[in-house]
XYZ file of C-alpha atoms in Angstrom:
771
model
C 155.673 175.800 99.398
C 153.621 174.516 96.484
C 149.959 173.953 96.569
C 150.354 170.178 96.509
C 152.539 170.420 99.440
C 150.083 172.369 101.416
C 147.466 169.894 100.435
C 149.735 167.118 101.799
C 150.146 169.036 105.013
C 146.416 169.476 105.407
C 145.978 165.846 105.335
C 148.683 165.235 107.833
C 147.513 167.945 110.145
C 143.727 166.756 109.993
C 144.625 163.267 110.830
C 146.779 164.275 113.707
C 144.155 166.765 114.955
C 146.367 169.880 114.683
C 143.599 172.117 113.572
C 145.447 175.222 114.348
C 147.835 174.376 111.620
C 144.898 173.586 109.275
C 143.473 177.030 110.072
C 146.819 178.720 109.380
C 146.950 177.192 105.919
C 143.431 178.116 105.253
C 144.017 181.723 106.050
C 147.296 181.664 104.133
C 146.048 180.118 100.740
C 142.301 180.349 99.791
C 143.046 177.761 97.052
C 143.514 175.223 99.845
C 139.812 175.566 100.623
C 138.885 173.575 97.607
C 141.451 170.880 98.236
C 140.107 167.380 98.702
C 142.474 165.618 101.054
C 141.086 162.048 101.540
C 140.202 159.164 99.523
C 136.425 159.814 99.838
C 137.104 163.307 98.416
C 136.608 165.130 101.777
C 137.860 168.619 102.233
C 139.340 169.739 105.552
C 136.043 171.200 106.678
C 134.277 167.868 105.804
C 136.931 166.104 108.123
C 136.611 168.529 110.932
C 132.900 168.166 111.022
C 132.861 164.413 110.766
C 135.273 164.012 113.576
C 133.197 166.395 115.935
C 135.631 169.288 116.076
C 133.151 171.894 116.363
C 135.276 174.773 117.291
C 137.793 174.092 114.385
C 134.984 173.636 112.067
C 133.417 176.961 113.026
C 136.795 178.682 112.764
C 137.277 177.191 109.372
C 133.887 178.352 108.219
C 134.871 181.828 109.316
C 137.712 182.144 106.733
C 136.195 179.869 104.030
C 134.654 181.289 100.892
C 130.962 180.992 100.442
C 131.202 178.578 97.421
C 133.396 176.103 99.376
C 130.440 175.243 101.550
C 128.572 173.722 98.455
C 131.485 171.330 97.771
C 130.658 167.634 97.991
C 132.581 164.470 98.639
C 132.489 161.088 96.715
C 129.009 160.434 98.185
C 127.583 163.746 97.205
C 127.583 164.979 100.887
C 128.293 168.629 101.695
C 129.704 169.670 104.972
C 126.086 170.477 106.027
C 125.143 166.806 105.245
C 127.678 165.504 107.682
C 126.816 168.210 110.416
C 123.062 167.247 110.075
C 123.743 163.498 110.291
C 125.905 164.039 113.369
C 123.440 166.397 114.998
C 125.970 169.221 115.194
C 123.548 172.156 115.763
C 126.141 174.793 116.064
C 127.840 173.940 112.777
C 124.462 173.653 110.973
C 123.591 177.191 112.412
C 126.902 178.611 111.230
C 126.764 177.141 107.767
C 123.089 178.028 107.011
C 123.746 181.578 108.167
C 126.320 181.860 105.455
C 124.284 180.285 102.690
C 120.617 179.289 103.080
C 120.557 177.374 99.716
C 122.697 174.644 101.382
C 119.596 173.017 102.765
C 118.564 172.247 99.173
C 121.632 170.394 98.283
C 121.254 166.586 97.689
C 123.756 163.923 97.707
C 123.863 160.908 95.201
C 120.960 159.335 96.963
C 119.038 162.416 96.715
C 119.152 163.114 100.449
C 118.980 166.668 101.747
C 120.528 167.579 105.242
C 117.041 167.717 106.706
C 116.561 164.140 105.538
C 119.933 162.933 107.049
C 119.057 164.617 110.331
C 115.643 162.550 110.344
C 117.485 159.344 109.257
C 119.930 159.517 112.092
C 117.282 160.818 114.648
C 119.186 164.007 115.382
C 116.130 165.950 116.772
C 117.915 169.323 117.402
C 119.455 169.583 113.963
C 116.110 168.478 112.399
C 113.977 171.076 114.263
C 116.437 173.807 113.112
C 116.698 172.863 109.551
C 112.958 172.260 109.327
C 112.352 175.734 110.673
C 114.114 177.315 107.656
C 111.724 175.897 104.922
C 108.362 174.092 104.928
C 108.850 173.021 101.324
C 108.175 169.237 100.870
C 110.545 169.135 98.020
C 113.264 168.655 100.892
C 111.604 165.668 102.534
C 112.086 162.819 99.867
C 115.185 161.072 98.414
C 115.527 159.256 95.106
C 113.817 155.941 96.143
C 110.784 157.732 97.290
C 111.413 157.508 101.068
C 110.336 160.515 103.094
C 111.695 161.783 106.372
C 108.879 159.832 108.058
C 110.003 156.591 106.497
C 113.551 157.428 107.658
C 112.571 158.250 111.263
C 110.361 155.103 111.636
C 113.036 152.964 110.080
C 115.438 154.061 112.837
C 112.880 153.757 115.480
C 112.863 157.444 116.317
C 109.158 157.468 117.046
C 109.057 160.752 118.914
C 110.589 162.521 115.885
C 108.135 160.606 113.598
C 105.110 161.681 115.647
C 106.237 165.407 115.329
C 106.741 164.928 111.498
C 103.142 163.505 111.304
C 101.851 166.627 113.019
C 103.766 168.914 110.641
C 103.216 166.938 107.356
C 100.080 164.842 107.712
C 100.248 163.988 103.982
C 103.535 162.096 104.625
C 101.587 159.479 106.657
C 100.151 158.033 103.498
C 103.332 158.586 101.214
C 104.549 155.589 99.300
C 108.117 155.001 98.119
C 109.146 153.338 94.921
C 108.508 149.774 96.643
C 104.971 150.702 97.340
C 105.687 150.942 101.184
C 104.167 153.569 103.325
C 105.448 154.467 106.894
C 102.817 152.217 108.272
C 104.311 149.246 106.257
C 107.749 150.052 107.896
C 106.274 150.261 111.372
C 104.529 147.007 110.954
C 107.633 145.217 110.184
C 109.126 146.183 113.691
C 107.397 143.958 116.109
C 110.055 144.428 118.714
C 108.923 148.091 119.134
C 105.578 146.897 120.591
C 104.683 145.465 123.825
C 102.831 142.379 122.393
C 106.053 141.207 120.770
C 108.289 141.712 123.752
C 109.051 138.594 126.128
C 109.941 139.616 129.591
C 110.756 137.461 132.563
C 108.710 137.405 135.848
C 110.595 140.050 137.562
C 110.947 142.275 134.568
C 107.231 142.018 133.904
C 106.673 143.206 137.493
C 109.093 146.201 136.962
C 107.573 146.976 133.685
C 104.147 147.422 135.060
C 105.560 149.381 138.068
C 107.331 151.906 136.054
C 105.483 155.025 134.977
C 105.936 156.662 131.520
C 105.085 160.293 131.607
C 102.442 161.591 129.135
C 103.343 163.894 126.258
C 102.731 167.560 126.942
C 103.172 169.979 124.148
C 104.419 173.558 124.683
C 105.512 176.165 122.143
C 108.850 177.941 122.171
C 110.692 180.297 119.977
C 113.163 178.483 117.700
C 115.966 180.954 118.244
C 115.804 180.459 121.987
C 115.700 176.718 121.508
C 118.705 176.747 119.343
C 120.627 179.037 121.606
C 119.826 176.811 124.583
C 121.044 173.604 122.703
C 124.176 175.218 121.376
C 124.855 176.852 124.842
C 125.518 180.292 123.445
C 123.509 183.353 124.492
C 121.098 185.665 122.706
C 123.672 188.273 122.342
C 125.958 185.869 120.508
C 123.233 184.830 118.089
C 122.472 188.627 117.466
C 126.164 189.270 116.827
C 126.303 186.266 114.485
C 123.274 187.660 112.471
C 124.851 191.142 112.437
C 128.233 189.772 111.140
C 126.368 187.875 108.495
C 124.438 190.896 107.286
C 127.522 193.039 107.202
C 129.365 190.445 105.224
C 126.424 190.180 102.823
C 126.194 193.902 102.300
C 130.033 194.266 101.682
C 129.928 191.480 99.142
C 126.918 192.835 97.312
C 128.338 196.390 97.163
C 131.606 195.002 95.938
C 129.747 193.123 93.072
C 127.638 196.219 92.213
C 124.500 194.636 93.359
C 121.565 196.154 95.347
C 122.163 196.206 99.288
C 120.462 193.636 101.271
C 118.134 194.654 104.109
C 120.150 193.978 107.264
C 116.854 193.408 109.210
C 116.064 190.337 107.019
C 119.330 188.504 106.138
C 117.693 185.313 105.847
C 115.427 186.280 102.765
C 117.413 185.105 99.849
C 116.347 184.227 96.424
C 115.781 180.572 95.721
C 113.254 177.862 94.706
C 112.239 177.007 98.094
C 109.734 178.261 100.537
C 111.654 180.084 103.350
C 110.384 180.459 106.900
C 111.966 183.011 109.128
C 113.380 181.187 112.138
C 111.540 181.830 115.290
C 108.274 183.138 113.701
C 105.672 180.413 113.462
C 108.438 178.183 112.269
C 108.069 175.194 114.658
C 106.964 174.353 118.110
C 109.382 172.643 120.601
C 107.615 170.147 122.807
C 108.686 168.938 126.269
C 107.962 166.033 128.322
C 106.493 166.468 131.773
C 109.042 164.162 132.973
C 111.898 166.718 133.294
C 113.659 169.591 131.601
C 114.610 167.631 128.590
C 112.740 169.196 125.504
C 111.455 167.479 122.600
C 110.431 169.099 119.461
C 107.016 169.172 117.794
C 106.591 171.064 114.608
C 103.567 173.123 113.887
C 103.269 174.200 110.268
C 102.093 177.780 109.819
C 99.899 176.722 107.123
C 97.928 174.430 109.269
C 97.405 176.792 112.201
C 93.888 177.885 111.095
C 92.916 174.405 110.406
C 94.066 173.368 113.936
C 92.065 176.046 115.331
C 88.969 175.056 113.558
C 89.189 171.472 114.569
C 90.099 172.098 118.274
C 87.691 169.499 119.712
C 88.988 166.857 117.500
C 92.590 167.555 118.071
C 92.089 167.803 122.017
C 91.357 164.005 121.906
C 94.798 163.275 120.614
C 97.672 163.829 123.062
C 100.654 165.814 121.637
C 98.620 167.621 118.738
C 100.227 170.653 117.500
C 99.135 174.042 119.015
C 99.330 177.605 117.470
C 102.492 179.334 118.443
C 100.760 182.433 118.831
C 98.750 181.350 121.736
C 99.327 183.475 124.749
C 101.019 182.083 127.983
C 98.030 182.845 129.999
C 95.825 180.738 127.738
C 98.318 177.813 127.837
C 98.405 177.960 131.656
C 94.586 177.858 131.748
C 94.607 174.819 129.432
C 97.213 173.057 131.550
C 95.284 173.807 134.756
C 92.084 172.642 133.248
C 93.561 169.420 132.119
C 94.796 168.339 135.671
C 92.398 165.879 137.071
C 94.109 165.783 140.517
C 95.440 168.326 142.964
C 99.052 169.418 142.498
C 100.273 167.948 145.681
C 99.322 164.369 144.235
C 102.246 164.784 141.920
C 104.886 164.765 144.841
C 103.097 161.712 146.337
C 103.475 159.879 142.967
C 107.145 160.893 142.560
C 107.727 159.727 146.125
C 106.071 156.343 145.354
C 108.086 155.999 142.211
C 111.408 156.623 144.197
C 110.361 154.213 146.922
C 109.613 151.555 144.225
C 112.924 151.997 142.645
C 114.743 151.794 145.961
C 112.854 148.685 146.938
C 113.807 147.030 143.449
C 117.418 148.015 144.043
C 117.463 146.470 147.536
C 116.017 143.271 146.153
C 118.995 142.911 143.849
C 117.712 144.507 140.707
C 120.227 147.053 139.502
C 119.399 150.527 138.340
C 120.808 149.859 135.070
C 118.343 147.012 134.552
C 115.444 149.335 135.650
C 116.509 151.962 133.176
C 116.813 149.543 130.407
C 113.134 148.394 131.124
C 112.127 152.022 131.344
C 113.595 152.758 127.885
C 111.816 149.845 126.556
C 108.467 150.855 127.914
C 109.006 154.312 126.528
C 109.853 152.812 123.101
C 106.500 150.878 123.133
C 104.494 153.790 124.050
C 105.846 156.156 121.467
C 105.590 153.390 118.841
C 102.011 152.853 119.693
C 101.324 156.572 119.584
C 103.013 156.931 116.275
C 100.833 153.876 114.917
C 97.609 155.668 116.089
C 98.474 158.867 114.215
C 99.525 156.873 111.106
C 96.383 154.951 111.032
C 94.369 158.233 111.679
C 95.790 159.936 108.568
C 95.788 156.822 106.286
C 93.573 156.837 103.300
C 94.425 153.447 101.948
C 90.900 152.101 102.581
C 89.137 155.124 101.532
C 90.420 155.442 97.823
C 91.204 152.457 95.851
C 93.514 154.527 93.328
C 96.062 155.102 96.423
C 96.105 151.353 97.499
C 96.892 149.617 94.195
C 94.628 146.902 95.154
C 92.371 147.518 91.995
C 94.810 148.388 89.318
C 92.306 148.270 86.523
C 90.824 151.579 85.530
C 87.093 152.099 85.230
C 86.160 152.752 81.504
C 84.205 155.897 80.859
C 80.789 155.498 79.022
C 80.953 156.295 75.439
C 78.614 159.207 74.723
C 77.301 160.171 71.208
C 76.456 163.856 70.635
C 72.754 164.502 69.986
C 73.277 166.238 66.597
C 74.858 163.065 65.247
C 72.047 160.951 66.639
C 69.510 163.002 64.746
C 71.330 162.928 61.388
C 72.190 159.440 60.429
C 74.095 160.535 57.243
C 76.279 162.804 59.120
C 76.953 160.413 61.903
C 78.121 157.763 59.298
C 80.495 160.333 57.665
C 81.984 161.371 60.916
C 82.237 157.648 62.050
C 84.232 156.803 58.849
C 86.693 159.761 59.360
C 87.101 158.896 62.929
C 87.783 155.255 62.017
C 90.523 156.095 59.537
C 92.170 158.600 61.980
C 91.990 156.094 64.705
C 93.587 153.376 62.419
C 96.645 155.558 61.517
C 97.138 156.550 65.096
C 96.950 153.021 66.233
C 99.620 151.861 63.628
C 101.825 154.651 64.719
C 101.625 154.124 68.307
C 101.067 150.429 68.838
C 104.611 149.297 68.988
C 105.643 151.698 71.693
C 102.401 151.956 73.669
C 101.917 148.160 73.972
C 105.153 147.548 75.632
C 104.554 150.667 78.027
C 101.027 149.500 78.720
C 102.166 146.054 79.556
C 104.746 147.248 82.010
C 102.503 149.711 83.768
C 99.783 147.109 84.052
C 102.475 144.668 85.552
C 103.780 147.238 87.997
C 100.282 148.153 89.055
C 99.342 144.422 89.562
C 102.556 143.831 91.560
C 101.897 146.895 93.811
C 98.275 145.909 94.136
C 99.283 142.502 95.277
C 101.910 143.278 97.815
C 101.406 143.119 101.612
C 99.285 145.786 103.227
C 100.066 146.922 106.782
C 97.661 144.671 108.425
C 99.150 141.717 106.694
C 102.653 142.592 107.643
C 101.474 143.211 111.273
C 99.715 139.733 111.285
C 102.886 138.082 109.915
C 105.157 139.934 112.392
C 102.935 139.514 115.346
C 102.125 143.150 116.000
C 98.700 142.660 117.929
C 98.272 146.328 118.646
C 98.396 147.340 114.942
C 96.045 144.476 113.813
C 93.424 145.406 116.541
C 93.724 149.191 115.750
C 93.301 148.839 111.917
C 90.326 146.363 112.363
C 88.763 148.890 114.820
C 89.178 151.803 112.394
C 88.782 149.910 109.120
C 86.838 146.576 109.432
C 87.053 146.195 105.800
C 90.773 145.500 106.089
C 90.028 141.976 107.121
C 89.575 141.117 103.377
C 93.122 142.229 102.376
C 94.907 139.529 100.468
C 98.571 139.215 99.476
C 100.172 137.935 96.325
C 99.715 134.335 97.568
C 95.920 135.059 98.219
C 96.577 134.804 101.973
C 94.668 136.961 104.486
C 95.256 137.915 107.972
C 94.144 134.506 109.341
C 96.299 132.486 107.042
C 99.324 134.664 107.700
C 98.859 134.478 111.460
C 98.595 130.684 111.388
C 101.485 130.191 109.099
C 103.917 132.261 111.171
C 102.600 130.895 114.503
C 101.311 134.234 115.865
C 98.990 132.796 118.450
C 98.000 136.074 120.150
C 96.637 137.435 116.721
C 94.809 134.204 115.893
C 93.207 134.273 119.264
C 92.246 137.927 118.866
C 90.698 137.097 115.501
C 88.862 134.056 116.997
C 87.162 136.240 119.693
C 86.391 139.138 117.284
C 82.993 139.500 115.787
C 83.734 138.904 112.133
C 82.224 136.737 109.563
C 84.362 133.582 110.260
C 82.788 131.546 107.452
C 84.544 133.561 104.781
C 87.678 134.670 106.762
C 88.735 131.359 108.386
C 87.928 129.300 105.280
C 90.201 131.436 103.071
C 92.459 129.286 100.738
C 95.773 130.481 99.202
C 97.014 129.942 95.639
C 97.913 126.284 96.313
C 94.484 125.556 97.999
C 95.914 125.334 101.407
C 93.563 126.129 104.304
C 94.594 127.476 107.713
C 94.918 123.918 108.926
C 97.306 122.955 106.192
C 99.444 125.961 106.941
C 99.355 124.982 110.688
C 100.557 121.419 109.665
C 103.489 122.997 107.692
C 107.064 123.010 109.262
C 109.601 125.515 108.232
C 113.395 125.709 108.923
C 113.130 128.344 111.618
C 112.285 127.360 115.168
C 109.419 129.769 115.900
C 108.408 128.692 119.345
C 109.592 130.248 122.710
C 110.919 127.065 124.062
C 114.403 125.440 124.066
C 115.007 121.687 122.948
C 113.861 120.045 119.658
C 111.542 117.779 121.270
C 109.634 120.565 123.011
C 109.493 122.438 119.686
C 107.993 119.317 118.267
C 105.437 119.097 121.013
C 104.413 122.765 120.535
C 104.002 122.034 116.785
C 101.644 119.347 117.590
C 99.727 121.466 120.090
C 99.546 124.373 117.518
C 98.058 122.098 114.880
C 95.499 120.773 117.369
C 94.629 124.250 118.721
C 93.910 125.382 115.106
C 91.905 122.288 114.272
C 89.727 122.401 117.453
C 89.253 126.218 117.137
C 86.714 125.547 114.511
C 83.712 123.078 114.124
C 84.538 119.678 112.687
C 84.809 119.557 108.904
C 85.186 123.330 108.838
C 88.367 123.404 107.005
C 88.552 121.961 103.313
C 90.104 118.561 103.407
C 92.382 118.591 100.394
C 94.681 121.189 98.774
C 95.608 121.396 95.082
C 98.035 118.611 95.611
C 95.367 116.344 97.031
C 97.016 116.334 100.474
C 95.216 116.357 103.839
C 96.505 118.419 106.733
C 97.563 115.373 108.480
C 99.635 114.160 105.475
C 101.315 117.637 105.308
C 102.128 117.469 109.158
C 103.780 114.017 108.789
C 105.667 114.848 105.721
C 106.952 118.287 106.766
C 107.892 117.268 110.390
C 110.142 114.201 109.632
C 113.357 116.057 110.172
C 112.151 117.637 113.261
C 111.092 114.207 114.670
C 114.609 112.893 113.918
C 116.241 115.807 115.667
C 113.892 115.584 118.623
C 114.643 111.853 119.100
C 118.287 112.376 119.201
C 117.919 115.279 121.633
C 115.853 113.009 123.946
C 118.359 110.181 123.657
C 121.274 112.335 124.657
C 119.410 114.052 127.476
C 118.058 110.665 128.970
C 121.583 109.032 128.700
C 123.231 111.961 130.572
C 120.520 111.979 133.273
C 120.502 108.005 133.627
C 124.287 108.142 134.472
C 123.607 110.770 137.272
C 120.561 108.698 138.450
C 122.557 105.547 138.657
C 125.360 107.219 140.652
C 122.771 108.618 143.093
C 121.170 105.242 143.490
C 124.515 103.774 144.358
C 125.064 106.408 147.060
C 121.646 106.157 148.421
C 121.622 102.422 148.654
C 124.917 102.569 150.744
C 123.705 105.228 152.965
C 120.249 103.496 153.492
C 122.159 100.328 154.599
C 124.328 102.206 157.074
C 123.181 102.746 160.769
C 124.713 105.896 162.322
C 126.131 105.106 165.812
C 126.000 101.401 165.308
C 123.502 99.012 166.902
C 123.275 97.337 170.283
C 125.169 94.014 170.162
C 122.739 92.135 172.322
C 119.326 93.419 170.799
C 120.350 94.646 167.362
C 118.421 97.895 168.001
C 120.116 101.169 166.745
C 121.766 103.098 169.621
C 120.360 106.361 168.397
C 117.035 105.133 167.631
C 114.288 107.777 168.747
C 116.337 110.939 167.953
C 114.929 113.209 165.217
C 118.192 113.371 163.249
C 118.407 109.383 162.975
C 114.776 109.328 161.799
C 115.301 112.054 159.232
C 118.560 110.309 158.004
C 116.671 106.861 157.543
C 113.733 108.419 155.800
C 115.822 110.713 153.341
C 118.240 108.013 152.509
C 115.296 105.758 151.592
C 113.545 108.437 149.510
C 116.809 109.255 147.736
C 117.014 105.449 146.820
C 113.479 105.264 145.517
C 113.521 108.427 143.618
C 116.739 107.671 141.969
C 115.666 104.205 140.713
C 112.335 105.782 139.626
C 114.257 108.298 137.568
C 116.323 105.705 136.181
C 113.296 103.762 135.086
C 111.719 106.842 133.297
C 114.911 107.599 131.388
C 115.294 103.953 130.398
C 111.628 104.019 129.015
C 112.653 107.167 126.890
C 115.537 105.363 125.390
C 113.518 102.464 124.300
C 110.608 104.525 122.864
C 109.781 104.333 119.185
C 109.738 108.227 118.642
C 106.601 108.570 116.566
C 105.076 111.929 115.962
C 102.081 111.093 118.415
C 104.537 110.213 121.161
C 105.946 113.814 121.185
C 102.536 115.287 121.894
C 102.459 114.187 125.625
C 104.028 110.794 126.250
C 107.787 111.515 125.870
C 107.675 115.045 127.391
C 105.654 113.717 130.285
C 108.287 110.740 130.970
C 111.072 113.319 130.705
C 109.274 115.625 133.393
C 108.669 112.806 135.714
C 112.323 111.432 135.235
C 113.711 115.020 135.989
C 111.346 115.565 138.989
C 112.553 112.165 140.414
C 116.134 112.963 139.764
C 116.069 116.422 141.486
C 114.104 114.859 144.496
C 116.721 112.198 144.743
C 119.547 114.772 144.755
C 117.883 116.912 147.429
C 117.232 113.689 149.541
C 120.859 112.790 149.398
C 121.780 116.194 150.608
C 119.389 116.103 153.559
C 120.606 112.489 154.543
C 124.201 113.854 154.484
C 123.313 116.796 156.799
C 121.308 114.406 159.283
C 124.247 112.052 159.401
C 126.792 114.809 159.922
C 124.884 116.418 162.750
C 125.750 113.641 165.058
C 129.525 114.795 164.675
C 128.574 118.315 165.873
C 125.932 117.338 168.580
C 128.343 117.636 171.440
C 130.215 120.847 170.661
C 128.416 122.973 168.183
C 124.772 121.624 168.422
C 123.213 125.058 168.645
C 124.757 126.342 165.519
C 124.335 123.138 163.433
C 120.963 123.853 161.762
C 121.853 127.631 160.971
C 125.160 126.459 159.595
C 123.561 123.839 157.244
C 121.022 126.283 156.060
C 123.646 128.925 155.236
C 125.604 126.291 153.499
C 122.665 124.929 151.522
C 121.392 128.382 150.401
C 124.017 128.947 147.616
C 123.717 125.419 146.548
C 119.919 125.799 146.312
C 120.113 129.152 144.462
C 122.637 127.675 142.135
C 120.524 124.663 141.441
C 117.434 126.762 140.770
C 119.547 128.767 138.313
C 120.329 125.626 136.525
C 116.892 124.376 136.319
C 115.656 126.268 133.195
C 115.211 123.012 131.323
C 112.867 121.649 134.083
C 110.781 124.884 134.212
C 110.629 125.030 130.339
C 109.415 121.498 130.179
C 106.680 122.283 132.874
C 105.612 125.241 130.866
C 105.572 123.384 127.538
C 103.388 120.664 128.919
C 100.920 122.713 130.933
C 100.706 125.705 128.373
C 97.577 125.182 126.333
C 98.341 127.697 123.513
C 102.030 127.924 122.325
C 103.821 131.164 122.518
C 105.959 132.407 119.553
C 109.432 133.841 119.846
C 110.247 136.956 117.939
C 114.032 136.368 117.568
C 113.717 135.898 113.857
C 112.355 139.322 113.579
C 115.112 141.317 115.226
C 116.314 144.321 113.489
């Protein structure tokens, strides 16, 4: 069979999953190893790794030539790139044992296998690949993103925390867009508790759940890899021995010097290689269970970590030297315990009891686990934030921030010998002048454009958002508080529109952050009176209305009410006449509010009209039924006296009162809804008048519905009074329970309306910031 025919067969067998046939062709024809069988230029080895066929991939590796492992597909990915992205630790181990230089190969985006492992959050593959080399050349791609950028972008905060411990310098690394890892973290509000909205029961569960603290332990990397790949130590040793034998045979065949079999990993290359298992990394584990989490300790930082032991003990999860003895680690762990060991069993029992109670109450285990994962995400995101802020230098050195792109001119100094001899000074000055003129004419055309571009780039980088500004815009209260605690000077940060933290918080309706800034001890005169490029104050920005619906409340009319509340809250948070009255367009905040909210007022009026019309129909029907029942006397009346025959019985009295209450409340609801329909819908009416009328109307409507139901039960009880009198009330209670439960489930509008009216400070929704 021709080579092309075998290539076609490779594609067919790979697509059908017949890897035994693929292996047979690989053994039969070595030229088939280089064959690219898919449209994306994947080899059979690429396909086997990408579909998760670990056994087939390892067998193909065993018969493949060494140069085949470096082949790339259309995206520039080698087979190791795919294995690292999928977290296939065994395949990564097998490939690297054949050729260590595979970890330096980059794809078209400049991503190494180590970078892809961090990008996809594959912790096991990352810890192994990272143990092979500590060179920071492997941690960046073409756009300047580092492995720390990648892990935070994917919300793999545990991995990000370990990367910070291993490479603290990456905490302040900036990509080509001028963004640091702290910038990326600030743009993820849903990773923090302050931006998470939970219901009442979910909040109770959230506070009841316990997230275990981070405890770091050191392990040998080889043992960690063996455990994760589920292969024994003997298998690993045999794998190293086979690798050593194959290398010796190859080098003898090529006439080269024999390699030391005891150090098979020491190969020539441009990267710094660390022998796996020897001070290469530390594998951390949570105290929660047997699931291990990696935490990398760079060997170059061991002495530094030892010298700063007191400082690092304050931070949970700091790296510890791997050569620390087991007895010392046990002593440290025993010293860190604040309670007796038997207390742990009591806590575990209480946690189990709490989960069982929640399940009995109807809250499923899946819901509890979801909230547990959310709380763990919040905890690890906050810890990663603290570490990033700890290592940041953006507020220490202006050269790193770009906030001040202009360079300081050095002082022009004249030598002393020229100062003492005026003639010589004049001669040297003329020569220098002629030389500088020639140089200027030669380079002015090229350098002027370059300088202009550099100056423009520096200014743009200097004016972009800092992490605290992004956090203020996104509503990450924890980050704003932490940055201001560590660097109070950050309150002076401005963006390209000349907006500070206060203006961004007001503009984006971040009420929690604005409240925090109000109660913080800062110079309010300068911070809260800040103006943007258009001369808008904080009150002007509070008066503006954007297309998005930022408030955590349904209904356009309620959105309008909260817009008014937010405007008044910002206005009354400062003394009268505190905010400047006019902007550059000579508009007052009141004029800006009226102009920008015209469309919202129209939509709110339409929403109120439709709601009132629907409720009016229901109220009219209930009023008709209630009038009929109130005019009916159960059991009839005495023909002689006209007195009801059932007078004096409890059910008769309850029927009479409930029917009358239903009639009165239904008519009251009808009146309130009609008053809404005849309203003028001015902006001031949405502040309290219209929402209050709607609330009273809905309250009356629901009361009339409940009264009609009670009158029906009271009238029906006379039918069962002779036969099933003892079970009448329990029967009605059982029948009314599902109706009541369904009614409360459908009363979201009513509860939202109550919350909107009685809530003093509006609360923002973060739906627009979902990632």
